[in-house]
Short mmCIF file of C-alpha atoms in Angstrom, two decimals:
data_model
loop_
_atom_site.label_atom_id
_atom_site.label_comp_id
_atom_site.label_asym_id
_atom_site.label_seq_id
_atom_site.Cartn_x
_atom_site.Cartn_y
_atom_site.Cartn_z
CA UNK A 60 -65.68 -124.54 145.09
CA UNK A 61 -65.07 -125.58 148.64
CA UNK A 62 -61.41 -124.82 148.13
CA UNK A 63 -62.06 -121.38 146.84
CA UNK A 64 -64.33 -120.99 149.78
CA UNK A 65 -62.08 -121.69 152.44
CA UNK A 66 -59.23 -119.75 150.76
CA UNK A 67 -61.52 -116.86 150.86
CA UNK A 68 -61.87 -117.43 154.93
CA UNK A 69 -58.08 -117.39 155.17
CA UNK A 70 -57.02 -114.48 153.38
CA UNK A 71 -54.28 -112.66 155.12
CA UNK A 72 -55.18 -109.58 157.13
CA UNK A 73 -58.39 -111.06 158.04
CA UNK A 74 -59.99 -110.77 161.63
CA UNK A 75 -60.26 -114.14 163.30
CA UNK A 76 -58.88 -116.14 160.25
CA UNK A 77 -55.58 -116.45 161.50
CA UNK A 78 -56.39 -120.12 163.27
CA UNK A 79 -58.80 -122.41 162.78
CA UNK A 80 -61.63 -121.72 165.42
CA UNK A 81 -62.67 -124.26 167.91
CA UNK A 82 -67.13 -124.53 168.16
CA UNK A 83 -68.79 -121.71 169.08
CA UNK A 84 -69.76 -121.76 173.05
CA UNK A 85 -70.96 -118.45 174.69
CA UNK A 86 -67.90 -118.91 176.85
CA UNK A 87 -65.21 -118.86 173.67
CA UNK A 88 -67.34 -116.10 171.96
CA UNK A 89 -66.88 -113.12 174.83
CA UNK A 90 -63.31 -114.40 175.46
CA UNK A 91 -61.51 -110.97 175.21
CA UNK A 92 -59.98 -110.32 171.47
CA UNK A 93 -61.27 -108.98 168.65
CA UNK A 94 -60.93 -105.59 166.85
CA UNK A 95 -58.36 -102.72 168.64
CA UNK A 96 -60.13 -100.40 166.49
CA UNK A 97 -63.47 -100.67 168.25
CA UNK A 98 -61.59 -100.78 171.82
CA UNK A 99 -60.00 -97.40 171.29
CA UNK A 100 -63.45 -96.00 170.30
CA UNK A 101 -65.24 -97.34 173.56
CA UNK A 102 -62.29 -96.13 175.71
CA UNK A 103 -62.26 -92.72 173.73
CA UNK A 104 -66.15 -92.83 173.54
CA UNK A 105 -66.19 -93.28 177.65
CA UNK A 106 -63.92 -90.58 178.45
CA UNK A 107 -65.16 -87.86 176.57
CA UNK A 108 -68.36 -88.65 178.42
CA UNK A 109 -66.98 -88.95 181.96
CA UNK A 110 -65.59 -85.33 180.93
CA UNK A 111 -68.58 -83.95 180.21
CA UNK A 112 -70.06 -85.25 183.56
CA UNK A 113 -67.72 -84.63 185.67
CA UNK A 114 -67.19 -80.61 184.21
CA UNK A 115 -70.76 -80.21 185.21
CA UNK A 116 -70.29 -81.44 188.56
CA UNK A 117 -67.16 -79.90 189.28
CA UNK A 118 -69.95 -76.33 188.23
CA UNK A 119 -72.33 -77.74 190.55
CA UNK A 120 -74.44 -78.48 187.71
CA UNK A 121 -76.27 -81.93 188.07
CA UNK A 122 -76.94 -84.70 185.65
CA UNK A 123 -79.16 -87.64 185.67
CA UNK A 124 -77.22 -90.99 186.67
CA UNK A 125 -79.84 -93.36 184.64
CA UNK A 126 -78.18 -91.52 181.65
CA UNK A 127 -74.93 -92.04 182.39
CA UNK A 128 -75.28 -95.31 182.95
CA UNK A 129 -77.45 -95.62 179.83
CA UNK A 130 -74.48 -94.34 178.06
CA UNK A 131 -71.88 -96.77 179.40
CA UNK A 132 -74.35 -99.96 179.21
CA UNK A 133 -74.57 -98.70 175.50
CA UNK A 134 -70.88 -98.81 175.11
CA UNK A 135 -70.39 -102.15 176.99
CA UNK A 136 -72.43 -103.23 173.74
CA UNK A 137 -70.26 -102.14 171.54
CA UNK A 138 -67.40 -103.49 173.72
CA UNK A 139 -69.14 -107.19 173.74
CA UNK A 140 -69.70 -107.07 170.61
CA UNK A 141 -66.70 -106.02 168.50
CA UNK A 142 -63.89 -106.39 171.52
CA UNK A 143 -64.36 -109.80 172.02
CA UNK A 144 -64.21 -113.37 170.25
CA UNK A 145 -67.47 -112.75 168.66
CA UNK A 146 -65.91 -110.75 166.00
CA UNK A 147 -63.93 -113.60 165.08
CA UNK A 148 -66.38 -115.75 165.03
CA UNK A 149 -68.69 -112.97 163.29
CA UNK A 150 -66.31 -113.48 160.42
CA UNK A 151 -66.96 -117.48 159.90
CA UNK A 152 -70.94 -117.25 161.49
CA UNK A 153 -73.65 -115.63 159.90
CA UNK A 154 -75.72 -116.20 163.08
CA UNK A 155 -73.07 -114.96 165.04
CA UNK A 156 -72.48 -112.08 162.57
CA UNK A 157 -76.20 -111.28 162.64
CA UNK A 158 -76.22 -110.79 166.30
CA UNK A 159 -73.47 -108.09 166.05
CA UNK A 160 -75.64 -106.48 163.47
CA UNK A 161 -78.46 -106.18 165.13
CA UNK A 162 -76.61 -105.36 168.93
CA UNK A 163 -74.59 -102.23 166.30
CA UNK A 164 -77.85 -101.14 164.68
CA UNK A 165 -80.53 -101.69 167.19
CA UNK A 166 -79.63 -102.04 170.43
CA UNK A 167 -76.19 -99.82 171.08
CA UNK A 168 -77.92 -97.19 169.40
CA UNK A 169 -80.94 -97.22 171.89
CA UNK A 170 -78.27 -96.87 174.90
CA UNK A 171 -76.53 -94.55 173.78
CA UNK A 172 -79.14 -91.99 172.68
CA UNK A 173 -80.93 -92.17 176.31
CA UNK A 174 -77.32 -91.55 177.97
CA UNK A 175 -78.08 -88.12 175.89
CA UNK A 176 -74.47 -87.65 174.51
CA UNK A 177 -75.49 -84.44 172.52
CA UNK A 178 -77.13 -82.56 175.48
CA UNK A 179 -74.24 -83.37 177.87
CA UNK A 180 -71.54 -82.03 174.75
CA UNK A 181 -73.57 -78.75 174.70
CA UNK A 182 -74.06 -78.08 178.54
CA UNK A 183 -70.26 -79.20 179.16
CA UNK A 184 -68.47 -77.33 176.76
CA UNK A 185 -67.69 -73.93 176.96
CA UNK A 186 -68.75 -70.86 174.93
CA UNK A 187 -66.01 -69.42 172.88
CA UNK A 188 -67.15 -66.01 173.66
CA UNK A 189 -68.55 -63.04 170.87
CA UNK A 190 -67.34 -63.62 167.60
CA UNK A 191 -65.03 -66.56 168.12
CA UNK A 192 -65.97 -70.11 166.79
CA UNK A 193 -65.16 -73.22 169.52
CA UNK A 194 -66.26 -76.79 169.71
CA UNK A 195 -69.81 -75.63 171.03
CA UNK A 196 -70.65 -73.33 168.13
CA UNK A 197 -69.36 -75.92 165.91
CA UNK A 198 -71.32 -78.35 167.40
CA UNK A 199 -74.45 -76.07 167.60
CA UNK A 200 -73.84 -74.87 163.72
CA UNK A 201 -74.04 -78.75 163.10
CA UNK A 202 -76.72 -79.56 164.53
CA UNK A 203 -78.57 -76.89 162.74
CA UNK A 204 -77.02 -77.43 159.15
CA UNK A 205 -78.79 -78.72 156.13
CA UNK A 206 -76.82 -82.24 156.32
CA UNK A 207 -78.40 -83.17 159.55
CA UNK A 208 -81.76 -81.94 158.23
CA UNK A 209 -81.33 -84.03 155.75
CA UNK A 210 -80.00 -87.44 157.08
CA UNK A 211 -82.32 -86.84 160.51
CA UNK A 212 -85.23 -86.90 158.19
CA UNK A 213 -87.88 -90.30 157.85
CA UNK A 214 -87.64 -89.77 154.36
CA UNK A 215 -84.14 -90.26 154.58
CA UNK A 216 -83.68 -92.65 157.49
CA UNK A 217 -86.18 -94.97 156.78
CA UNK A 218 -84.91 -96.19 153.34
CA UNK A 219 -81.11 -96.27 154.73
CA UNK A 220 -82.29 -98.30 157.89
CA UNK A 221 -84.21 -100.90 155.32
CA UNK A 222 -81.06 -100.85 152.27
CA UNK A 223 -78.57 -102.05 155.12
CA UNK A 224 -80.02 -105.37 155.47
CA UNK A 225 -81.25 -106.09 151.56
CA UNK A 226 -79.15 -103.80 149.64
CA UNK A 227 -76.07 -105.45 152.26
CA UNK A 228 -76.74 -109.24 152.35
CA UNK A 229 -78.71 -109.55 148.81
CA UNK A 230 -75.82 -108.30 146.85
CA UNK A 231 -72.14 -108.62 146.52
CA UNK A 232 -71.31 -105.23 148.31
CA UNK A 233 -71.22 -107.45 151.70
CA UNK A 234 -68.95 -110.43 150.58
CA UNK A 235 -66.46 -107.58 149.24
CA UNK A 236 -66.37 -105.66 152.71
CA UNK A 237 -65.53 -108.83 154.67
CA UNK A 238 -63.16 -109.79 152.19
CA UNK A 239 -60.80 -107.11 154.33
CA UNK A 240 -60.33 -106.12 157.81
CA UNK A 241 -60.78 -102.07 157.05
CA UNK A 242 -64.21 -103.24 154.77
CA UNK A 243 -64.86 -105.25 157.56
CA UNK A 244 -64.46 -102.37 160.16
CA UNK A 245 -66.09 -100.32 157.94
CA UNK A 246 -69.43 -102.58 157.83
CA UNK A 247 -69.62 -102.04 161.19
CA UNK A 248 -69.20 -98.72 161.45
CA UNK A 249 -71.87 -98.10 159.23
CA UNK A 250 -74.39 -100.73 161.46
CA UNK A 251 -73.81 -98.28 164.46
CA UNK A 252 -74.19 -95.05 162.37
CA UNK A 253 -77.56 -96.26 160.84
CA UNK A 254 -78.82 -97.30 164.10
CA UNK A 255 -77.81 -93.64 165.64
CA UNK A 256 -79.49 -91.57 162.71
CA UNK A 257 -82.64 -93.58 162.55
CA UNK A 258 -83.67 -93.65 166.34
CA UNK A 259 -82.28 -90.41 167.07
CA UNK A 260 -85.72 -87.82 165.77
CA UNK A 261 -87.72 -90.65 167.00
CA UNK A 262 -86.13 -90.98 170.93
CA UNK A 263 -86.26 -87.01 170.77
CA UNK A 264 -83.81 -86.74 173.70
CA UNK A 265 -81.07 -85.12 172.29
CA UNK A 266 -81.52 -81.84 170.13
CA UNK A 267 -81.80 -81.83 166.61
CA UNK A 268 -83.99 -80.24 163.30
CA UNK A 269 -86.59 -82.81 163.14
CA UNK A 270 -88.62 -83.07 166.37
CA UNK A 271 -92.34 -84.76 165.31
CA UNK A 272 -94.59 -85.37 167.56
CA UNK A 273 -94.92 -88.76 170.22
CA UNK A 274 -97.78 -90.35 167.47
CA UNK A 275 -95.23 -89.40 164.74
CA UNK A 276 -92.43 -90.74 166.29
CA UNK A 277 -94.55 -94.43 166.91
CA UNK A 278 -95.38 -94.38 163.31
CA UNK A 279 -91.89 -94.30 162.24
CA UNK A 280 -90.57 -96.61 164.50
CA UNK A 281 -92.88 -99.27 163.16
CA UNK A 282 -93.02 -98.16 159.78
CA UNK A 283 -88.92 -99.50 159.64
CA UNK A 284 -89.30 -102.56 161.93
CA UNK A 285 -91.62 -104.95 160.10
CA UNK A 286 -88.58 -105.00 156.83
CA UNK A 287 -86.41 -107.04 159.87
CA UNK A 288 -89.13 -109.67 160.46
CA UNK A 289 -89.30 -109.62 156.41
CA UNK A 290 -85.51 -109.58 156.19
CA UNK A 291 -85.20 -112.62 158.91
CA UNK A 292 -88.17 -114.86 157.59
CA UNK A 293 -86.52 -114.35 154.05
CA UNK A 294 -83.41 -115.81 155.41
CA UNK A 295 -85.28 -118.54 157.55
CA UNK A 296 -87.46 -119.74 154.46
CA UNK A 297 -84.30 -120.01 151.71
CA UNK A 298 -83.43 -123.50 150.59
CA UNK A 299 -79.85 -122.95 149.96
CA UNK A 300 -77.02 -119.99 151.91
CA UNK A 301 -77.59 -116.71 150.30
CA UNK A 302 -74.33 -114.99 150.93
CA UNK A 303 -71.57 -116.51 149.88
CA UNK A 304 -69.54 -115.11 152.45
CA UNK A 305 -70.76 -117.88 154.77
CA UNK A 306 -71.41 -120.74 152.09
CA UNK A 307 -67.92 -122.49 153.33
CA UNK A 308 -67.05 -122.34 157.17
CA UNK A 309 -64.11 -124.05 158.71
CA UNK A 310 -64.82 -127.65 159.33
CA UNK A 311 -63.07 -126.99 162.62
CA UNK A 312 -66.91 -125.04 163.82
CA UNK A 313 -69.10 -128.03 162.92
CA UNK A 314 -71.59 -125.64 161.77
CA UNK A 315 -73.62 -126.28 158.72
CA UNK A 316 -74.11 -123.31 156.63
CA UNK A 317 -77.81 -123.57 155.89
CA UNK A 318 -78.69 -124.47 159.32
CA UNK A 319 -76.66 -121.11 160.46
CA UNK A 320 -78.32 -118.86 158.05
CA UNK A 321 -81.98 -120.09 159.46
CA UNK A 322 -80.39 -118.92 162.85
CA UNK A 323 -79.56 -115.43 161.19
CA UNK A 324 -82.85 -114.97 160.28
CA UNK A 325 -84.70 -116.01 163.28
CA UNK A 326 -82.14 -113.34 164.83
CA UNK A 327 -82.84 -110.80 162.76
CA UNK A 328 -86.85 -111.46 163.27
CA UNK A 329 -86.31 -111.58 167.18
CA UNK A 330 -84.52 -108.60 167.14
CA UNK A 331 -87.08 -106.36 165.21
CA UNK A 332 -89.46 -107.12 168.20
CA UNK A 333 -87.58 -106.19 170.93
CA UNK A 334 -86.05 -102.70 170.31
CA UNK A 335 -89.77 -101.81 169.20
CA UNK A 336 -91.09 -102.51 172.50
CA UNK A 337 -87.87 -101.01 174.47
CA UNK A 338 -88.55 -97.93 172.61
CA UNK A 339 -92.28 -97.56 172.59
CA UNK A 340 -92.21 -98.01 175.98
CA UNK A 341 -89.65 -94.92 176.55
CA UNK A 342 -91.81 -92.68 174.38
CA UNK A 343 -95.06 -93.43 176.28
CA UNK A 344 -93.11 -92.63 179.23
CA UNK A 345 -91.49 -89.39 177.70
CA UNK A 346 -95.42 -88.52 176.84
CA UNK A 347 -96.10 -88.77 180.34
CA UNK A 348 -93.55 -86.81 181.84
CA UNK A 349 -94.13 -84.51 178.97
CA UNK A 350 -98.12 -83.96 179.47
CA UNK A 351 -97.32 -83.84 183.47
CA UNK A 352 -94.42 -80.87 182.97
CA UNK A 353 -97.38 -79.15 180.94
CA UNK A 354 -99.47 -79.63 183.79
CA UNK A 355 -97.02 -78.02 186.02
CA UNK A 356 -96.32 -75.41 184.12
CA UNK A 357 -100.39 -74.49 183.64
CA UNK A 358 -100.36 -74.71 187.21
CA UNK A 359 -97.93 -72.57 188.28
CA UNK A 360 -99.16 -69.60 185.59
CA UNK A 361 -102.83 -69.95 187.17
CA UNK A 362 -101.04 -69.54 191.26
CA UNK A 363 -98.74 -66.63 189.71
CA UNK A 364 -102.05 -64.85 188.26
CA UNK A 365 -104.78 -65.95 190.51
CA UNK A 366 -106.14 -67.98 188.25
CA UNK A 367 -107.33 -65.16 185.68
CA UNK A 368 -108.34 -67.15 182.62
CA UNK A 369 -111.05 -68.87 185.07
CA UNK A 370 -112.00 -65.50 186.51
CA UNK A 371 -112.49 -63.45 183.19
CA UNK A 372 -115.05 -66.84 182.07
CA UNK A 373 -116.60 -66.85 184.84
CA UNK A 374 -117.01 -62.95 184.49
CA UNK A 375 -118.54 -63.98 180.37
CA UNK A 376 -121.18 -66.38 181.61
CA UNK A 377 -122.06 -63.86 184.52
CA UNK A 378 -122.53 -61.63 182.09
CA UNK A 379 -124.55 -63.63 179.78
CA UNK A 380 -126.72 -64.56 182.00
CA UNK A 381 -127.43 -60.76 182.91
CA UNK A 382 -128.33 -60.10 179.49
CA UNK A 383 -130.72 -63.01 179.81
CA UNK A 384 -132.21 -61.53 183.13
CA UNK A 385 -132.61 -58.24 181.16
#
């Protein structure tokens, strides 16, 4: 059985399989390496985005710098995380693989959605003019289309946010996606998509068909969070490796595999904490700004006509009080 396992870890076309890895240390782990897939998409990801910034400077347009480096932290993350050793070691580690889940799903995702990607795209590209089609009405048509209706809704992004960690790890779908570099790539992928759809309707930034309200948006963030902590104390309380994926790791690590899958889970419960509190924090802020652009705009309607709605009730009670005299 050992054999078998270790044959599996060696299997040409593998990422990080082609040598026996030394232990893990931080300082191997972000050595540089790891998947040229990922490092085109960063490099791609980054200049379509310094495009779109600097097309609305070059209009005299501005655009806030806390999202643009939002954006870039956010695909530094991805960078880190799939450009580096870590992937290699991903592929021998679940605790190491666990932390590029969670970085792909939960915290990537957060960056990127406050660098505000999809309001940048449609304030950068231009209009293709009366009855022509271009990448902005394209754009616009998809965000508008029943697809992103559908996969934007809770009903929808709640259940695909919990079946990527049980429906994954608890069943043989994951050992047969690491069993090849494109499954592999593929996994990933999917992490970083799941992450996007679920906080997008609930960081509200961007524009898009489901836009509840700031209590709405709280109770689906923590209505998907507490299947992590379940999800990590599941993997923290089993008495034997649960994916076999990781049952075998190269001697040359010096890991044992049960003692690496209680890491996992007390990775995957850590990490259902934090992006909860990162993103409460940026709705109650968002509610702020929100209430206090209201404010502003209740102001300025009251200076532009003197304040009428106050005048006409004090007029009613004026009159009320008439009648009572009379």
């Amino acid at each position: 059985m050992d054999h078998g396992g270790s044959a599996m870890l060696a299997m040409p076309g593998m990422p990080g399989m082609d040598a026996d890895l030394p232990p893990f240390t931080l300082g191997r782990g972000l050595a540089f390496g790891g998947d040229p897939f990922f490092l085109v998409l960063c490099v791609v990801l980054l200049a379509l985005y310094g495009w779109g910034v600097a097309r609305l400077i070059r209009r005299g347009d501005r655009w806030p710098v806390g999202r643009t480096v939002s954006f870039a932290v956010g695909v530094l993350t991805v960078g880190v995380t799939m450009c580096t050793k870590l992937n290699d070691y991903g592929m021998a580690m679940f605790s190491v693989h666990m932390v590029q889940h969670m970085v792909l799903s939960m915290l990537s995702p957060l960056l990127l959605l406050l660098g505000a990607p999809v309001t940048l795209a449609l304030r950068s590209l231009p209009t293709a003019g009366r009855g022509r089609t271009g990448p902005r009405e394209l754009l616009v048509a998809f965000l508008h289309s029943r697809l992103m209706r559908v996969v934007t809704h809770p009903a929808f992004t709640i259940p695909l946010f919990v079946a990527s960690l049980y429906g994954l790890y608890f069943t043989p779908i994951f050992d047969d996606l690491m069993r090849s570099q494109t499954g592999h790539i593929a996994m990933m992928l999917h992490f970083l998509a799941v992450g996007l759809v679920f906080f997008w309707p609930i960081m509200g930034i961007d524009p898009g068909p489901h836009r509840p309200g700031y209590v709405m948006r709280m109770l689906e963030l923590f209505a998907g969070m507490p299947f992590h902590a379940f999800f990590g104390i599941a993997l923290m309380m089993a008495s034997e490796p649960m994916v076999s994926t990781f049952k075998h790791p190269p001697a040359s690590l010096n890991v044992h595999p049960l003692s690496d899958q209680t890491a996992a889970g007390g990775i995957a419960w850590a990490f259902s904490e934090i992006p909860s509190v990162v993103v409460l924090v940026a709705l109650l802020f968002q509610w702020y700004t929100s209430e206090k652009r209201q404010a502003r705009r209740t102001d300025r309607a009251a200076e532009r006509n003197g304040d009428a709605e106050l005048v006409a009730y004090n007029a009613y009670l004026a009159s009320l009080q008439a009648r009572g005299r009379g």
